[in-house]
mmCIF file of C-alpha atoms in Angstrom:
data_model
loop_
_atom_site.group_PDB
_atom_site.id
_atom_site.type_symbol
_atom_site.label_atom_id
_atom_site.label_comp_id
_atom_site.label_asym_id
_atom_site.label_seq_id
_atom_site.Cartn_x
_atom_site.Cartn_y
_atom_site.Cartn_z
ATOM 1 C CA GLY A 1275 -91.918 53.990 6.421
ATOM 2 C CA LYS A 1276 -90.335 53.322 9.768
ATOM 3 C CA THR A 1277 -87.657 55.235 11.588
ATOM 4 C CA THR A 1278 -84.234 53.742 12.202
ATOM 5 C CA ARG A 1279 -85.082 53.715 15.906
ATOM 6 C CA GLU A 1280 -88.246 51.667 15.228
ATOM 7 C CA LEU A 1281 -86.223 49.256 13.107
ATOM 8 C CA GLY A 1282 -83.634 48.869 15.880
ATOM 9 C CA PHE A 1283 -80.742 49.966 13.675
ATOM 10 C CA TRP A 1284 -78.874 52.022 16.223
ATOM 11 C CA LYS A 1285 -77.541 49.879 19.042
ATOM 12 C CA ASP A 1286 -75.649 52.881 20.398
ATOM 13 C CA PRO A 1287 -77.942 55.904 20.954
ATOM 14 C CA GLU A 1288 -74.907 58.215 21.168
ATOM 15 C CA LYS A 1289 -73.824 57.289 17.637
ATOM 16 C CA ARG A 1290 -77.360 57.942 16.393
ATOM 17 C CA ALA A 1291 -77.419 61.341 18.137
ATOM 18 C CA ALA A 1292 -74.011 62.266 16.649
ATOM 19 C CA HIS A 1293 -75.191 61.206 13.166
ATOM 20 C CA ILE A 1294 -78.343 63.350 13.456
ATOM 21 C CA HIS A 1295 -76.393 66.306 14.889
ATOM 22 C CA THR A 1296 -73.933 66.231 11.970
ATOM 23 C CA LEU A 1297 -76.816 65.941 9.518
ATOM 24 C CA LYS A 1298 -78.570 68.974 11.009
ATOM 25 C CA GLU A 1299 -75.384 71.012 10.623
ATOM 26 C CA GLN A 1300 -74.272 69.804 7.175
ATOM 27 C CA ARG A 1301 -77.677 68.740 5.751
ATOM 28 C CA THR A 1302 -76.011 65.843 3.933
ATOM 29 C CA LEU A 1303 -73.565 63.036 4.706
ATOM 30 C CA GLN A 1304 -71.723 60.976 2.111
ATOM 31 C CA ASP A 1305 -69.682 57.785 2.419
ATOM 32 C CA ILE A 1306 -71.122 56.713 5.758
ATOM 33 C CA GLU A 1307 -69.968 53.288 6.900
ATOM 34 C CA THR A 1308 -71.724 51.642 9.812
ATOM 35 C CA VAL A 1309 -72.860 48.308 11.200
ATOM 36 C CA PHE A 1310 -76.563 47.511 11.589
ATOM 37 C CA PRO A 1311 -78.444 44.349 12.488
ATOM 38 C CA ILE A 1312 -80.712 42.762 9.873
ATOM 39 C CA LYS A 1313 -83.972 40.848 10.527
ATOM 40 C CA SER A 1314 -82.124 37.631 11.400
ATOM 41 C CA GLY A 1315 -80.133 39.501 14.068
ATOM 42 C CA GLU A 1316 -76.895 39.195 12.091
ATOM 43 C CA GLU A 1317 -74.845 42.379 12.004
ATOM 44 C CA ARG A 1318 -73.915 43.606 8.537
ATOM 45 C CA THR A 1319 -71.721 46.481 7.344
ATOM 46 C CA PHE A 1320 -73.391 49.159 5.240
ATOM 47 C CA SER A 1321 -72.157 52.109 3.224
ATOM 48 C CA GLY A 1322 -74.440 54.933 2.306
ATOM 49 C CA ALA A 1323 -75.502 58.536 2.396
ATOM 50 C CA SER A 1324 -78.041 60.585 4.323
ATOM 51 C CA GLU A 1325 -79.736 63.860 3.509
ATOM 52 C CA VAL A 1326 -82.151 66.173 5.316
ATOM 53 C CA PHE A 1327 -85.205 67.415 3.398
ATOM 54 C CA GLU A 1328 -88.338 69.342 4.277
ATOM 55 C CA SER A 1329 -91.901 68.412 3.467
ATOM 56 C CA GLY A 1330 -95.040 70.014 4.830
ATOM 57 C CA GLY A 1331 -93.031 72.148 7.224
ATOM 58 C CA LYS A 1332 -91.340 69.133 8.801
ATOM 59 C CA GLU A 1333 -87.740 67.964 8.481
ATOM 60 C CA PHE A 1334 -87.067 64.387 7.422
ATOM 61 C CA ILE A 1335 -83.915 62.379 6.947
ATOM 62 C CA VAL A 1336 -83.613 60.006 4.044
ATOM 63 C CA THR A 1337 -80.810 57.465 4.091
ATOM 64 C CA MET A 1338 -79.743 55.086 1.351
ATOM 65 C CA LEU A 1339 -77.621 52.119 2.365
ATOM 66 C CA HIS A 1340 -75.766 49.432 0.477
ATOM 67 C CA ASP A 1341 -74.691 46.181 2.180
ATOM 68 C CA ILE A 1342 -70.909 45.916 1.787
ATOM 69 C CA THR A 1343 -70.328 43.072 4.274
ATOM 70 C CA GLU A 1344 -69.170 40.549 1.681
ATOM 71 C CA SER A 1345 -67.014 43.109 -0.148
ATOM 72 C CA LYS A 1346 -65.274 44.000 3.121
ATOM 73 C CA ARG A 1347 -64.694 40.314 3.918
ATOM 74 C CA ILE A 1348 -63.166 39.744 0.474
ATOM 75 C CA TYR A 1349 -61.043 42.887 0.816
ATOM 76 C CA GLU A 1350 -59.726 41.787 4.240
ATOM 77 C CA SER A 1351 -58.990 38.298 2.897
ATOM 78 C CA GLU A 1352 -57.097 39.684 -0.089
ATOM 79 C CA LYS A 1353 -55.244 42.154 2.142
ATOM 80 C CA TRP A 1354 -54.112 39.274 4.379
ATOM 81 C CA ARG A 1355 -53.031 37.209 1.376
ATOM 82 C CA ARG A 1356 -51.024 40.152 0.051
ATOM 83 C CA GLU A 1357 -49.342 40.594 3.465
ATOM 84 C CA VAL A 1358 -48.433 36.887 3.523
ATOM 85 C CA ALA A 1359 -47.020 37.055 -0.007
ATOM 86 C CA GLU A 1360 -44.967 40.161 0.818
ATOM 87 C CA ALA A 1361 -43.628 38.593 4.024
ATOM 88 C CA MET A 1362 -42.710 35.420 2.134
ATOM 89 C CA GLN A 1363 -40.931 37.471 -0.519
ATOM 90 C CA ARG A 1364 -38.918 39.372 2.127
ATOM 91 C CA LEU A 1365 -38.142 36.111 3.924
ATOM 92 C CA THR A 1366 -36.940 34.499 0.699
ATOM 93 C CA LEU A 1367 -34.616 37.453 0.055
ATOM 94 C CA ASP A 1368 -33.283 37.231 3.622
ATOM 95 C CA ILE A 1369 -32.648 33.502 3.329
ATOM 96 C CA MET A 1370 -30.815 33.984 0.052
ATOM 97 C CA SER A 1371 -28.698 36.850 1.409
ATOM 98 C CA SER A 1372 -27.615 35.386 4.763
ATOM 99 C CA LEU A 1373 -25.401 32.443 5.583
ATOM 100 C CA ASP A 1374 -26.041 32.779 9.319
ATOM 101 C CA LEU A 1375 -28.642 30.090 10.153
ATOM 102 C CA ASP A 1376 -29.500 31.624 13.543
ATOM 103 C CA GLN A 1377 -30.240 34.976 11.908
ATOM 104 C CA VAL A 1378 -32.329 33.326 9.180
ATOM 105 C CA LEU A 1379 -34.376 31.444 11.809
ATOM 106 C CA GLN A 1380 -34.952 34.635 13.829
ATOM 107 C CA ASN A 1381 -36.089 36.339 10.611
ATOM 108 C CA VAL A 1382 -38.524 33.463 9.965
ATOM 109 C CA LEU A 1383 -40.109 34.152 13.379
ATOM 110 C CA THR A 1384 -40.241 37.881 12.653
ATOM 111 C CA TYR A 1385 -41.952 37.402 9.291
ATOM 112 C CA LEU A 1386 -44.273 34.770 10.740
ATOM 113 C CA GLY A 1387 -45.313 37.302 13.379
ATOM 114 C CA GLN A 1388 -46.316 39.720 10.631
ATOM 115 C CA VAL A 1389 -48.930 37.333 9.237
ATOM 116 C CA ILE A 1390 -49.895 35.202 12.256
ATOM 117 C CA HIS A 1391 -50.215 36.944 15.585
ATOM 118 C CA TYR A 1392 -48.761 34.811 18.350
ATOM 119 C CA ASP A 1393 -47.759 35.084 22.006
ATOM 120 C CA SER A 1394 -45.150 32.372 21.677
ATOM 121 C CA VAL A 1395 -43.811 30.347 18.767
ATOM 122 C CA CYS A 1396 -41.402 27.516 18.166
ATOM 123 C CA LEU A 1397 -39.967 26.028 14.963
ATOM 124 C CA PHE A 1398 -39.060 22.367 15.005
ATOM 125 C CA LEU A 1399 -36.705 20.114 13.071
ATOM 126 C CA LEU A 1400 -37.959 16.592 12.310
ATOM 127 C CA LYS A 1401 -35.242 13.981 12.663
ATOM 128 C CA ASP A 1402 -35.588 10.212 13.139
ATOM 129 C CA GLY A 1403 -39.282 10.407 14.019
ATOM 130 C CA LYS A 1404 -38.769 13.036 16.719
ATOM 131 C CA ILE A 1405 -39.052 16.774 16.594
ATOM 132 C CA TYR A 1406 -36.449 19.078 18.057
ATOM 133 C CA PRO A 1407 -37.056 22.779 18.728
ATOM 134 C CA ILE A 1408 -34.501 24.863 16.842
ATOM 135 C CA VAL A 1409 -35.699 28.404 17.554
ATOM 136 C CA SER A 1410 -38.386 29.870 19.799
ATOM 137 C CA LYS A 1411 -39.726 33.194 20.952
ATOM 138 C CA GLY A 1412 -42.054 34.305 23.730
ATOM 139 C CA PHE A 1413 -41.504 31.459 26.205
ATOM 140 C CA VAL A 1414 -40.549 32.109 29.828
ATOM 141 C CA ASP A 1415 -37.800 29.468 29.793
ATOM 142 C CA GLN A 1416 -36.313 29.462 26.300
ATOM 143 C CA ASP A 1417 -33.485 27.063 27.269
ATOM 144 C CA GLU A 1418 -35.907 24.436 28.566
ATOM 145 C CA ILE A 1419 -37.869 24.576 25.315
ATOM 146 C CA LEU A 1420 -34.790 24.422 23.093
ATOM 147 C CA ASN A 1421 -33.250 21.465 24.971
ATOM 148 C CA ALA A 1422 -36.289 19.212 24.606
ATOM 149 C CA SER A 1423 -37.325 16.645 22.013
ATOM 150 C CA PHE A 1424 -40.817 15.393 21.310
ATOM 151 C CA GLU A 1425 -42.360 12.286 19.871
ATOM 152 C CA SER A 1426 -46.103 11.993 19.479
ATOM 153 C CA GLU A 1427 -48.981 10.719 17.379
ATOM 154 C CA LEU A 1428 -49.427 14.270 16.002
ATOM 155 C CA ILE A 1429 -46.015 14.087 14.367
ATOM 156 C CA ALA A 1430 -46.837 10.732 12.783
ATOM 157 C CA GLU A 1431 -50.171 12.143 11.589
ATOM 158 C CA MET A 1432 -48.451 15.147 9.994
ATOM 159 C CA GLN A 1433 -45.999 12.815 8.260
ATOM 160 C CA ARG A 1434 -48.775 10.570 6.922
ATOM 161 C CA GLY A 1435 -50.976 13.459 5.794
ATOM 162 C CA ARG A 1436 -48.085 15.609 4.582
ATOM 163 C CA GLN A 1437 -49.990 18.654 5.820
ATOM 164 C CA PRO A 1438 -48.923 21.358 8.280
ATOM 165 C CA MET A 1439 -50.671 21.500 11.618
ATOM 166 C CA VAL A 1440 -51.213 24.558 13.772
ATOM 167 C CA ILE A 1441 -51.522 23.709 17.448
#
């Protein structure tokens, strides 16, 4: 077999040294999660366990790893979907419980910020082929944004395709 160093697993020698130091003290490690490159150069996430054993008067480390990259991706995707669903549920309750449109719109921005990280955001009202900003957050000159109206090919495209567009 080859060592992890020969295989180029450890990009960070300090992490490798810490792993070996802990192994020498505890003799076994369970539930290790780490990122290693594979032959193609792609980095994958692995879970596994390591154990120290002796043979012929020498100490060896055996490590068993399981590629969990896809499982982690699915987990993160499901976690995001759950966060979106929870935010939408809270938003729906807020909309149903408030008659103050300004407060509802501010809550929309707050809940949107929980599922889509943004530096600035603006919600628009479509009226007579133009869009008018109705609430915004994160802009230097909020008044300038809120007193504008826009007409563009993007708006017409969204109307034809009946699909949202993130810009």
